[in-house]
mmCIF file of C-alpha atoms and ligand atoms in Angstrom:
data_model
loop_
_atom_site.group_PDB
_atom_site.id
_atom_site.type_symbol
_atom_site.label_atom_id
_atom_site.label_comp_id
_atom_site.label_asym_id
_atom_site.label_seq_id
_atom_site.Cartn_x
_atom_site.Cartn_y
_atom_site.Cartn_z
ATOM 1 C CA GLN A 77 -211.444 106.422 14.355
ATOM 2 C CA PRO A 78 -208.598 105.214 16.590
ATOM 3 C CA GLY A 79 -208.111 101.804 16.803
ATOM 4 C CA MET A 80 -206.317 99.461 18.634
ATOM 5 C CA GLY A 81 -202.914 98.878 17.809
ATOM 6 C CA ASP A 82 -202.569 102.609 16.858
ATOM 7 C CA ALA A 83 -199.292 104.842 17.632
ATOM 8 C CA GLU A 84 -198.955 108.385 19.204
ATOM 9 C CA ARG A 85 -196.656 110.648 18.040
ATOM 10 C CA LYS A 86 -196.546 114.016 19.440
ATOM 11 C CA ARG A 87 -194.877 117.774 18.326
ATOM 12 C CA ILE A 88 -194.645 121.233 19.857
ATOM 13 C CA CYS A 89 -194.521 123.837 17.784
ATOM 14 C CA ARG A 90 -192.529 126.698 19.897
ATOM 15 C CA ILE A 91 -193.443 129.988 18.989
ATOM 16 C CA ILE A 92 -190.253 132.206 19.344
ATOM 17 C CA ASP A 93 -189.658 136.373 19.134
ATOM 18 C CA THR A 94 -186.574 136.047 16.462
ATOM 19 C CA GLU A 95 -184.652 139.181 17.695
ATOM 20 C CA THR A 96 -184.918 137.676 21.687
ATOM 21 C CA GLY A 97 -185.170 134.108 21.339
ATOM 22 C CA ARG A 98 -188.234 134.077 23.699
ATOM 23 C CA THR A 99 -191.306 132.282 23.580
ATOM 24 C CA ALA A 100 -193.959 134.688 22.878
ATOM 25 C CA GLU A 101 -197.487 134.190 22.873
ATOM 26 C CA VAL A 102 -199.642 134.754 20.013
ATOM 27 C CA GLU A 103 -203.164 136.351 20.433
ATOM 28 C CA GLY A 104 -205.949 135.055 18.203
ATOM 29 C CA LEU A 105 -203.795 131.818 17.059
ATOM 30 C CA ILE A 106 -205.996 129.243 17.987
ATOM 31 C CA TYR A 107 -209.044 130.865 16.504
ATOM 32 C CA ARG A 108 -207.370 131.189 13.282
ATOM 33 C CA LEU A 109 -206.618 127.544 13.684
ATOM 34 C CA ILE A 110 -209.967 126.610 14.417
ATOM 35 C CA VAL A 111 -210.874 128.672 10.976
ATOM 36 C CA ARG A 112 -207.963 127.237 8.799
ATOM 37 C CA LEU A 113 -208.579 123.656 9.634
ATOM 38 C CA HIS A 114 -212.032 123.555 10.123
ATOM 39 C CA ARG A 115 -211.931 120.564 6.909
ATOM 40 C CA TYR A 116 -210.807 118.515 9.532
ATOM 41 C CA SER A 117 -213.439 119.232 12.795
ATOM 42 C CA LEU A 118 -215.400 117.228 14.086
ATOM 43 C CA GLY A 119 -218.867 119.356 13.318
ATOM 44 C CA GLN A 120 -218.176 119.313 9.621
ATOM 45 C CA ASN A 121 -221.723 118.010 9.027
ATOM 46 C CA ASN A 122 -223.021 119.315 12.669
ATOM 47 C CA TYR A 123 -221.869 122.370 14.224
ATOM 48 C CA PHE A 124 -222.424 120.593 17.582
ATOM 49 C CA ASP A 125 -220.250 117.921 16.919
ATOM 50 C CA SER A 126 -217.467 120.323 16.901
ATOM 51 C CA ARG A 127 -214.314 120.176 19.527
ATOM 52 C CA HIS A 128 -212.931 123.829 20.053
ATOM 53 C CA TRP A 129 -212.232 125.642 23.026
ATOM 54 C CA LYS A 130 -210.806 128.572 23.544
ATOM 55 C CA THR A 131 -207.102 127.401 24.000
ATOM 56 C CA GLY A 132 -207.342 124.159 21.772
ATOM 57 C CA MET A 133 -209.739 121.372 19.285
ATOM 58 C CA ILE A 134 -209.828 118.173 18.569
ATOM 59 C CA LEU A 135 -209.761 117.213 15.189
ATOM 60 C CA ASP A 136 -210.170 114.134 12.678
ATOM 61 C CA ASP A 137 -208.886 113.183 9.142
ATOM 62 C CA GLY A 138 -209.693 110.031 8.888
ATOM 63 C CA VAL A 139 -207.420 107.273 8.443
ATOM 64 C CA ASN A 140 -204.818 109.882 8.657
ATOM 65 C CA GLY A 141 -205.570 109.780 12.389
ATOM 66 C CA ARG A 142 -207.117 111.824 14.950
ATOM 67 C CA ALA A 143 -205.525 115.205 16.527
ATOM 68 C CA PHE A 144 -205.319 117.292 19.803
ATOM 69 C CA LEU A 145 -204.338 120.607 19.537
ATOM 70 C CA GLU A 146 -203.713 122.513 22.522
ATOM 71 C CA GLU A 147 -201.946 126.081 23.309
ATOM 72 C CA ILE A 148 -199.853 125.995 26.410
ATOM 73 C CA ALA A 149 -197.630 129.751 26.895
ATOM 74 C CA GLY A 150 -196.470 130.295 23.475
ATOM 75 C CA GLU A 151 -196.799 126.505 22.491
ATOM 76 C CA ILE A 152 -199.028 124.466 20.298
ATOM 77 C CA HIS A 153 -198.879 121.052 22.169
ATOM 78 C CA VAL A 154 -199.910 118.701 18.780
ATOM 79 C CA THR A 155 -200.971 115.152 19.593
ATOM 80 C CA VAL A 156 -201.726 112.726 16.819
ATOM 81 C CA ARG A 157 -203.286 109.118 17.216
ATOM 82 C CA ALA A 158 -203.841 107.005 14.585
ATOM 83 C CA ALA A 159 -202.162 103.255 12.589
ATOM 84 C CA TYR A 160 -199.372 105.767 11.056
ATOM 85 C CA PRO A 161 -199.602 109.443 12.418
ATOM 86 C CA ASP A 162 -196.696 111.409 10.772
ATOM 87 C CA GLY A 163 -198.559 112.647 7.776
ATOM 88 C CA PHE A 164 -201.636 114.202 10.089
ATOM 89 C CA LEU A 165 -199.011 115.162 12.180
ATOM 90 C CA GLY A 166 -196.401 116.855 9.687
ATOM 91 C CA ASN A 167 -199.503 118.640 7.958
ATOM 92 C CA LEU A 168 -200.660 120.522 10.993
ATOM 93 C CA CYS A 169 -197.218 121.754 12.097
ATOM 94 C CA SER A 170 -196.788 122.767 8.616
ATOM 95 C CA GLU A 171 -200.208 124.601 9.130
ATOM 96 C CA ILE A 172 -199.210 126.310 12.091
ATOM 97 C CA GLU A 173 -195.873 127.102 10.890
ATOM 98 C CA TRP A 174 -197.640 128.802 7.553
ATOM 99 C CA LEU A 175 -199.724 130.466 9.703
ATOM 100 C CA VAL A 176 -197.262 132.397 11.919
ATOM 101 C CA ASP A 177 -195.011 133.300 9.088
ATOM 102 C CA TYR A 178 -197.776 134.814 7.103
ATOM 103 C CA PHE A 179 -199.681 137.054 10.134
ATOM 104 C CA TRP A 180 -197.470 137.451 12.938
ATOM 105 C CA LYS A 181 -194.146 139.465 11.438
ATOM 106 C CA GLY A 182 -190.916 139.151 13.641
ATOM 107 C CA LEU A 183 -192.519 135.741 15.211
ATOM 108 C CA ASP A 184 -191.310 132.077 13.892
ATOM 109 C CA CYS A 185 -192.279 128.970 14.767
ATOM 110 C CA ARG A 186 -189.708 125.857 15.961
ATOM 111 C CA ARG A 187 -191.082 122.276 15.430
ATOM 112 C CA SER A 188 -189.635 120.631 18.813
ATOM 113 C CA VAL A 189 -189.743 117.259 20.810
ATOM 114 C CA ALA A 190 -190.009 116.824 24.259
ATOM 115 C CA CYS A 191 -187.097 115.244 26.153
ATOM 116 C CA HIS A 192 -187.571 111.973 27.640
ATOM 117 C CA PRO A 193 -189.759 112.268 31.046
ATOM 118 C CA PRO A 194 -190.389 113.137 33.535
ATOM 119 C CA CYS A 195 -188.010 116.321 31.976
ATOM 120 C CA LYS A 196 -189.945 118.965 30.477
ATOM 121 C CA GLY A 197 -187.633 120.170 28.250
ATOM 122 C CA LEU A 198 -188.124 121.060 24.294
ATOM 123 C CA HIS A 199 -185.526 120.048 21.649
ATOM 124 C CA GLU A 200 -185.551 121.939 18.600
ATOM 125 C CA VAL A 201 -186.215 119.350 15.578
ATOM 126 C CA LYS A 202 -183.939 121.018 12.679
ATOM 127 C CA ALA A 203 -181.467 121.231 15.682
ATOM 128 C CA LEU A 204 -181.159 117.712 16.292
ATOM 129 C CA VAL A 205 -181.448 116.466 12.298
ATOM 130 C CA GLU A 206 -178.365 118.932 11.705
ATOM 131 C CA THR A 207 -176.524 118.213 14.907
ATOM 132 C CA LYS A 208 -176.780 114.373 13.227
ATOM 133 C CA ARG A 209 -175.892 115.104 9.852
ATOM 134 C CA GLU A 210 -172.881 116.703 11.538
ATOM 135 C CA GLY A 211 -172.103 113.107 12.537
ATOM 136 C CA ILE A 212 -172.562 113.927 16.209
ATOM 137 C CA PRO A 213 -175.271 111.560 18.195
ATOM 138 C CA LYS A 214 -176.096 112.745 21.132
ATOM 139 C CA VAL A 215 -177.114 116.347 22.563
ATOM 140 C CA ARG A 216 -177.193 117.579 26.440
ATOM 141 C CA CYS A 217 -180.699 119.007 27.369
ATOM 142 C CA ASN A 218 -180.504 122.221 28.940
ATOM 143 C CA VAL A 219 -183.073 121.575 31.472
ATOM 144 C CA CYS A 220 -182.337 117.863 32.695
ATOM 145 C CA GLU A 221 -178.041 118.726 31.667
ATOM 146 C CA LYS A 222 -177.909 115.079 30.599
ATOM 147 C CA PHE A 223 -176.922 114.086 26.956
ATOM 148 C CA HIS A 224 -179.343 112.192 24.884
ATOM 149 C CA ASP A 225 -179.188 109.924 21.624
ATOM 150 C CA ILE A 226 -180.727 112.073 19.046
ATOM 151 C CA ASP A 227 -182.364 108.736 17.397
ATOM 152 C CA SER A 228 -184.149 108.235 20.961
ATOM 153 C CA LEU A 229 -185.174 112.081 20.649
ATOM 154 C CA LEU A 230 -186.888 111.896 17.598
ATOM 155 C CA LEU A 231 -188.259 108.196 17.962
ATOM 156 C CA ALA A 232 -186.739 107.753 14.384
ATOM 157 C CA ALA A 233 -190.726 108.206 13.073
ATOM 158 C CA THR A 234 -193.097 105.182 12.653
ATOM 159 C CA ALA A 235 -191.777 102.630 10.888
ATOM 160 C CA LYS A 236 -192.794 102.283 7.196
ATOM 161 C CA PHE A 237 -193.830 99.233 5.312
ATOM 162 C CA PRO A 238 -191.311 98.964 2.014
ATOM 163 C CA LEU A 239 -193.978 100.318 -1.022
ATOM 164 C CA GLU A 240 -193.565 96.518 -3.278
ATOM 165 C CA VAL A 241 -195.653 95.338 0.277
ATOM 166 C CA VAL A 242 -198.134 98.671 0.053
ATOM 167 C CA LEU A 243 -199.158 98.744 -3.314
ATOM 168 C CA ALA A 244 -199.518 94.797 -3.509
ATOM 169 C CA GLU A 245 -202.113 95.287 0.065
ATOM 170 C CA LEU A 246 -203.691 98.752 -1.419
ATOM 171 C CA LYS A 247 -204.585 96.623 -4.558
ATOM 172 C CA LYS A 248 -206.020 93.802 -3.009
ATOM 173 C CA VAL A 249 -208.224 95.734 -0.810
ATOM 174 C CA ARG A 250 -209.249 98.534 -3.607
ATOM 175 C CA THR A 251 -212.687 97.027 -4.135
ATOM 176 C CA GLU A 252 -213.355 96.576 -0.404
ATOM 177 C CA LEU A 253 -212.396 100.261 0.341
ATOM 178 C CA ALA A 254 -215.236 101.517 -2.287
ATOM 179 C CA GLU A 255 -217.544 99.209 0.393
ATOM 180 C CA VAL A 256 -216.377 101.017 3.314
ATOM 181 C CA LYS A 257 -219.149 103.749 3.676
ATOM 182 C CA ASP A 258 -218.648 104.508 7.326
ATOM 183 C CA GLY A 259 -214.824 105.768 7.643
ATOM 184 C CA VAL A 260 -212.490 103.524 7.698
ATOM 185 C CA SER A 261 -213.400 101.673 10.916
ATOM 186 C CA GLY A 262 -213.863 98.123 9.397
ATOM 187 C CA LEU A 263 -209.861 97.944 7.950
ATOM 188 C CA ASN A 264 -207.032 96.813 10.273
ATOM 189 C CA THR A 265 -204.509 98.564 11.778
ATOM 190 C CA ASP A 266 -201.996 97.501 9.066
ATOM 191 C CA VAL A 267 -204.205 99.006 6.252
ATOM 192 C CA ARG A 268 -204.757 102.117 7.776
ATOM 193 C CA ALA A 269 -201.134 102.170 8.628
ATOM 194 C CA MET A 270 -200.543 101.976 4.377
ATOM 195 C CA ILE A 271 -203.441 104.131 3.453
ATOM 196 C CA ALA A 272 -202.337 106.787 5.346
ATOM 197 C CA GLN A 273 -198.436 106.182 4.597
ATOM 198 C CA ALA A 274 -199.517 106.688 1.073
ATOM 199 C CA ASN A 275 -201.454 109.913 1.731
ATOM 200 C CA GLU A 276 -198.403 111.170 2.979
ATOM 201 C CA GLN A 277 -196.405 110.553 0.119
ATOM 202 C CA PHE A 278 -199.101 112.586 -2.032
ATOM 203 C CA GLU A 279 -198.394 115.372 -0.178
ATOM 204 C CA LEU A 280 -194.698 115.440 0.283
ATOM 205 C CA PHE A 281 -194.368 114.650 -3.377
ATOM 206 C CA LEU A 282 -196.792 117.483 -4.482
ATOM 207 C CA LYS A 283 -194.810 119.918 -1.440
ATOM 208 C CA ALA A 284 -191.493 118.847 -2.860
ATOM 209 C CA LEU A 285 -192.622 120.188 -6.889
ATOM 210 C CA THR A 286 -194.346 123.415 -4.675
ATOM 211 C CA ASP A 287 -191.845 125.613 -7.267
ATOM 212 C CA PRO A 288 -193.015 123.904 -10.933
ATOM 213 C CA ALA A 289 -196.325 124.021 -10.145
ATOM 214 C CA LYS A 290 -196.692 127.430 -11.041
ATOM 215 C CA ASP A 291 -196.279 127.003 -14.460
ATOM 216 C CA GLY A 292 -197.643 123.574 -14.877
ATOM 217 C CA PRO A 293 -198.808 120.269 -13.795
ATOM 218 C CA ARG A 294 -197.236 117.819 -11.642
ATOM 219 C CA LEU A 295 -198.678 114.313 -12.309
ATOM 220 C CA PHE A 296 -198.579 112.472 -15.637
ATOM 221 C CA SER A 297 -197.792 108.922 -16.263
ATOM 222 C CA PHE A 298 -196.407 107.484 -19.563
ATOM 223 C CA GLU A 299 -195.941 104.773 -21.782
ATOM 224 C CA PRO A 300 -193.816 104.329 -25.258
ATOM 225 C CA VAL A 301 -196.006 104.623 -28.197
ATOM 226 C CA GLU A 302 -194.147 101.450 -29.760
ATOM 227 C CA THR A 303 -195.592 98.186 -28.387
ATOM 228 C CA GLY A 304 -192.038 96.477 -27.866
ATOM 229 C CA PHE A 305 -190.124 99.262 -26.664
ATOM 230 C CA TRP A 306 -189.411 98.101 -23.531
ATOM 231 C CA ASP A 307 -186.994 94.947 -24.782
ATOM 232 C CA LYS A 308 -185.173 97.930 -26.769
ATOM 233 C CA PRO A 309 -182.047 97.701 -24.547
ATOM 234 C CA LYS A 310 -180.592 101.109 -27.278
ATOM 235 C CA TRP A 311 -182.220 104.061 -27.881
ATOM 236 C CA ILE A 312 -181.408 107.485 -28.682
ATOM 237 C CA SER A 313 -185.353 109.250 -29.021
ATOM 238 C CA GLN A 314 -188.255 107.648 -28.469
ATOM 239 C CA LYS A 315 -191.983 108.877 -28.916
ATOM 240 C CA PHE A 316 -194.155 108.555 -25.176
ATOM 241 C CA ARG A 317 -197.548 108.907 -25.015
ATOM 242 C CA LEU A 318 -198.033 111.128 -21.775
ATOM 243 C CA THR A 319 -201.595 110.779 -19.804
ATOM 244 C CA LEU A 320 -202.116 113.986 -17.318
ATOM 245 C CA TRP A 321 -203.565 113.168 -13.842
ATOM 246 C CA CYS A 322 -205.462 115.577 -11.679
ATOM 247 C CA GLU A 323 -204.009 116.797 -8.332
ATOM 248 C CA HIS A 324 -207.671 116.625 -6.949
ATOM 249 C CA SER A 325 -209.040 113.679 -7.662
ATOM 250 C CA ARG A 326 -205.499 111.724 -8.075
ATOM 251 C CA LEU A 327 -206.904 110.565 -11.258
ATOM 252 C CA PRO A 328 -205.876 110.347 -14.511
ATOM 253 C CA LEU A 329 -207.962 112.311 -17.074
ATOM 254 C CA PRO A 330 -209.325 110.228 -19.409
ATOM 255 C CA MET A 331 -210.672 107.804 -16.325
ATOM 256 C CA LEU A 332 -212.586 111.296 -14.812
ATOM 257 C CA THR A 333 -213.756 113.031 -18.188
ATOM 258 C CA GLY A 334 -214.303 109.261 -20.404
ATOM 259 C CA ASP A 335 -212.895 111.519 -23.202
ATOM 260 C CA LYS A 336 -210.164 109.318 -24.175
ATOM 261 C CA LYS A 337 -208.073 112.052 -25.515
ATOM 262 C CA LEU A 338 -208.523 114.433 -23.150
ATOM 263 C CA GLY A 339 -204.963 115.095 -21.460
ATOM 264 C CA VAL A 340 -202.807 112.546 -23.845
ATOM 265 C CA TYR A 341 -199.760 113.888 -25.783
ATOM 266 C CA GLU A 342 -197.519 112.228 -28.040
ATOM 267 C CA ILE A 343 -194.031 113.428 -27.616
ATOM 268 C CA GLU A 344 -190.983 112.580 -28.337
ATOM 269 C CA LEU A 345 -188.374 112.201 -25.865
ATOM 270 C CA THR A 346 -184.673 111.609 -25.253
ATOM 271 C CA ARG A 347 -183.110 108.638 -23.658
ATOM 272 C CA ASP A 348 -181.040 111.636 -22.267
ATOM 273 C CA TRP A 349 -184.312 113.438 -20.844
ATOM 274 C CA MET A 350 -185.222 110.798 -19.066
ATOM 275 C CA ARG A 351 -181.965 109.448 -18.136
ATOM 276 C CA GLN A 352 -181.842 112.720 -15.983
ATOM 277 C CA SER A 353 -185.263 112.993 -14.792
ATOM 278 C CA ALA A 354 -184.990 108.842 -13.955
ATOM 279 C CA PRO A 355 -185.256 109.804 -10.106
ATOM 280 C CA PHE A 356 -188.152 112.394 -10.466
ATOM 281 C CA LEU A 357 -190.094 109.496 -12.401
ATOM 282 C CA LYS A 358 -189.270 106.407 -10.094
ATOM 283 C CA VAL A 359 -190.804 108.617 -7.279
ATOM 284 C CA LEU A 360 -193.812 110.076 -9.298
ATOM 285 C CA CYS A 361 -195.305 106.863 -10.754
ATOM 286 C CA GLY A 362 -194.187 105.113 -7.486
ATOM 287 C CA THR A 363 -196.669 107.804 -5.649
ATOM 288 C CA LEU A 364 -199.355 107.366 -8.188
ATOM 289 C CA SER A 365 -199.050 103.919 -8.127
ATOM 290 C CA LEU A 366 -199.788 104.125 -4.529
ATOM 291 C CA ALA A 367 -202.200 107.032 -5.132
ATOM 292 C CA LEU A 368 -204.255 104.503 -7.849
ATOM 293 C CA PRO A 369 -206.287 101.642 -5.803
ATOM 294 C CA ILE A 370 -207.088 104.476 -3.070
ATOM 295 C CA ALA A 371 -208.970 107.486 -5.233
ATOM 296 C CA VAL A 372 -210.723 104.928 -7.304
ATOM 297 C CA PRO A 373 -213.071 104.078 -4.168
ATOM 298 C CA ALA A 374 -213.381 107.397 -3.300
ATOM 299 C CA VAL A 375 -214.848 108.337 -6.508
ATOM 300 C CA ALA A 376 -216.719 104.804 -7.526
ATOM 301 C CA ALA A 377 -220.026 106.190 -6.025
ATOM 302 C CA LYS A 378 -220.422 109.240 -8.632
ATOM 303 C CA LEU A 379 -218.162 108.172 -11.592
ATOM 304 C CA ALA A 380 -218.563 104.622 -13.184
ATOM 305 C CA ILE A 381 -214.857 103.618 -14.097
ATOM 306 C CA ASP A 382 -214.111 100.356 -15.627
ATOM 307 C CA ALA A 383 -211.925 97.506 -14.127
ATOM 308 C CA ALA A 384 -209.999 97.390 -17.390
ATOM 309 C CA SER A 385 -209.376 100.907 -17.391
ATOM 310 C CA ILE A 386 -207.619 101.169 -13.686
ATOM 311 C CA GLU A 387 -205.742 98.258 -14.092
ATOM 312 C CA ALA A 388 -204.607 99.989 -17.677
ATOM 313 C CA PHE A 389 -203.235 103.062 -16.018
ATOM 314 C CA GLN A 390 -202.100 100.854 -12.893
ATOM 315 C CA ASP A 391 -199.771 99.070 -15.314
ATOM 316 C CA GLN A 392 -198.567 102.154 -16.606
ATOM 317 C CA VAL A 393 -197.423 103.424 -13.631
ATOM 318 C CA ASP A 394 -195.450 100.454 -12.276
ATOM 319 C CA THR A 395 -193.788 100.155 -15.357
ATOM 320 C CA GLY A 396 -192.971 103.401 -15.934
ATOM 321 C CA LYS A 397 -191.296 103.337 -12.320
ATOM 322 C CA ALA A 398 -189.812 100.395 -12.876
ATOM 323 C CA PHE A 399 -188.198 101.756 -16.239
ATOM 324 C CA ALA A 400 -187.458 104.632 -14.390
ATOM 325 C CA GLU A 401 -185.034 102.467 -12.392
ATOM 326 C CA SER A 402 -183.620 101.052 -15.229
ATOM 327 C CA LEU A 403 -182.310 104.227 -16.214
ATOM 328 C CA LEU A 404 -181.083 105.342 -12.759
ATOM 329 C CA ASP A 405 -176.867 105.686 -12.772
ATOM 330 C CA ALA A 406 -175.314 102.598 -10.924
ATOM 331 C CA GLY A 407 -174.510 103.760 -7.273
ATOM 332 C CA GLN A 408 -177.478 106.668 -7.460
ATOM 333 C CA LYS A 409 -179.501 105.901 -4.552
ATOM 334 C CA VAL A 410 -183.126 107.044 -4.635
ATOM 335 C CA GLY A 411 -185.293 105.699 -2.207
ATOM 336 C CA ASP A 412 -189.127 104.898 -2.474
ATOM 337 C CA TRP A 413 -190.661 106.779 0.320
ATOM 338 C CA LEU A 414 -189.898 110.934 0.747
ATOM 339 C CA SER A 415 -189.569 111.383 4.104
ATOM 340 C CA THR A 416 -190.612 114.631 6.454
ATOM 341 C CA ASP A 417 -188.188 117.278 7.812
ATOM 342 C CA ASP A 418 -187.542 115.345 10.860
ATOM 343 C CA ALA A 419 -185.676 112.421 8.637
ATOM 344 C CA ALA A 420 -182.166 112.512 10.099
ATOM 345 C CA GLU A 421 -180.429 111.035 7.116
ATOM 346 C CA LEU A 422 -180.658 112.927 3.785
ATOM 347 C CA ASP A 423 -183.830 111.137 1.270
ATOM 348 C CA SER A 424 -184.761 111.103 -2.032
ATOM 349 C CA GLY A 425 -186.865 114.185 -1.733
ATOM 350 C CA HIS A 426 -183.050 115.495 -2.381
ATOM 351 C CA ALA A 427 -182.370 114.073 -5.567
ATOM 352 C CA MET A 428 -185.924 114.777 -6.417
ATOM 353 C CA LEU A 429 -186.101 118.667 -5.593
ATOM 354 C CA ALA A 430 -183.297 119.240 -8.169
ATOM 355 C CA GLN A 431 -185.665 118.056 -11.071
ATOM 356 C CA GLY A 432 -187.962 120.950 -11.211
ATOM 357 C CA ALA A 433 -186.308 121.689 -14.288
ATOM 358 C CA MET A 434 -186.827 118.660 -16.304
ATOM 359 C CA LEU A 435 -190.601 119.002 -14.880
ATOM 360 C CA ARG A 436 -190.267 122.597 -16.387
ATOM 361 C CA GLU A 437 -188.803 121.792 -20.051
ATOM 362 C CA LEU A 438 -191.468 118.863 -20.075
ATOM 363 C CA HIS A 439 -194.064 121.499 -19.398
ATOM 364 C CA ALA A 440 -192.714 123.688 -22.462
ATOM 365 C CA LEU A 441 -193.031 120.798 -25.033
ATOM 366 C CA LEU A 442 -196.677 120.111 -23.354
ATOM 367 C CA LYS A 443 -197.630 123.572 -24.603
ATOM 368 C CA GLN A 444 -196.269 123.467 -28.250
ATOM 369 C CA LYS A 445 -198.180 120.277 -28.550
ATOM 370 C CA ASP A 446 -201.547 122.245 -27.040
ATOM 371 C CA LYS A 447 -203.690 123.729 -29.738
ATOM 372 C CA THR A 448 -207.362 123.631 -28.260
ATOM 373 C CA GLY A 449 -207.252 124.290 -24.327
ATOM 374 C CA ARG A 450 -204.257 123.898 -22.041
ATOM 375 C CA PHE A 451 -203.056 120.920 -20.358
ATOM 376 C CA GLY A 452 -206.388 118.946 -21.148
ATOM 377 C CA GLY A 453 -208.601 121.745 -19.293
ATOM 378 C CA LEU A 454 -206.493 120.806 -15.820
ATOM 379 C CA GLU A 455 -207.056 124.278 -14.318
ATOM 380 C CA ARG A 456 -204.692 125.780 -11.776
ATOM 381 C CA VAL A 457 -206.272 126.557 -8.221
ATOM 382 C CA GLN A 458 -204.718 127.630 -4.964
ATOM 383 C CA ASN A 459 -204.803 125.676 -1.604
ATOM 384 C CA LYS A 460 -205.347 127.878 1.781
ATOM 385 C CA ARG A 461 -201.198 128.089 1.507
ATOM 386 C CA ARG A 462 -201.381 129.689 -1.600
ATOM 387 C CA GLU A 463 -199.813 126.779 -3.161
ATOM 388 C CA PHE A 464 -200.894 125.785 -6.909
ATOM 389 C CA LEU A 465 -202.520 122.989 -7.882
ATOM 390 C CA TRP A 466 -203.789 121.655 -11.296
ATOM 391 C CA VAL A 467 -207.616 119.945 -10.843
ATOM 392 C CA HIS A 468 -210.213 118.945 -13.133
ATOM 393 C CA PRO A 469 -212.678 121.780 -13.052
ATOM 394 C CA GLN A 470 -215.260 120.080 -11.353
ATOM 395 C CA PHE A 471 -213.074 120.290 -8.347
ATOM 396 C CA LYS A 472 -212.577 123.603 -8.874
ATOM 397 C CA ASN A 473 -214.549 124.763 -6.374
ATOM 398 C CA GLU A 474 -213.112 122.777 -3.046
ATOM 399 C CA TYR A 475 -210.304 125.766 -3.140
HETATM 400 ZN ZN1 LIG B 1931 -194.749 124.278 14.368
HETATM 401 ZN ZN1 LIG B 1932 -184.178 116.726 29.374
#
């Protein structure tokens, strides 16, 4: 449902022969894309509403945007229109890359941006980003033969709202969201942008922790067992109450099941472990605090969730984020937002990526505590990109 004030962003996925570097036409790619991206088809409910043809398709991902995909001589042109288009755009490019990697040996997919019009030249995003990281601000286009500012080519991604602003706004509109039946057309541009931003953050968080997901879940909130702990300045080891969340519904297990003990653990964690994990814990809590106000309305029709429980978990992740921030070393910069590969600056994702080991240690601790069933009954599934997700059994057949 594109609306007023929406932005449009475009990426071109160039398919090339890795040996010669020449553009290669791939037979059957569009067909595979249509099948694979069916969940975004306009004809999901009624086939006759679908819009796809031999060389292209139109897709819709609600608040995350509407996309136009077209194959032109070995290039897949992807255009997304939305209040905040970057998340859906990145997602679609990743799907194309995955397909090319998986099904066509010897071919590679290069994410590119168009040169400034009227030039029809292309610039590879990866090359632009790496050039800029080397401190070189401009690149030369080999079609128009002009030098261009890298920033002007990358369009410096759509501006993001600060996390605090998004969170405050999402909490405010939470009840409103539950009443929005027919998609999101009733919401204003800013709110739609904020929801899409929160959705992108969630996807990027899971993507950054793809590897440790093999052994266990990635989403949890925590609080000290002992009240008044937050005021204790010096501590070495402390008992924390950990609650696992479902990676599909983005909700804590007790909220989904009504069982206050399911997926809840009391474990002793050291200050040292907490301090080393602080970048990860900060981004985790930030991501969950954004996910909760959107996740609750999505299940409101099926599940009766009491407001007190929502507030309690919202409070838990907000406090957890502040706590993690207080543990960061002075000068250790961890931003609120994760960013896509296009970001010319190294982002907090890199600080967090190194933290898979901390998560694995935690999985080992949880397994020791697990007497009946594993991880509160969360089940491991695989999405279409064969990445592991830990979901409540009621969502298992979505995979
Ligand atoms: Zn691509
Ligand atoms: Zn050019």
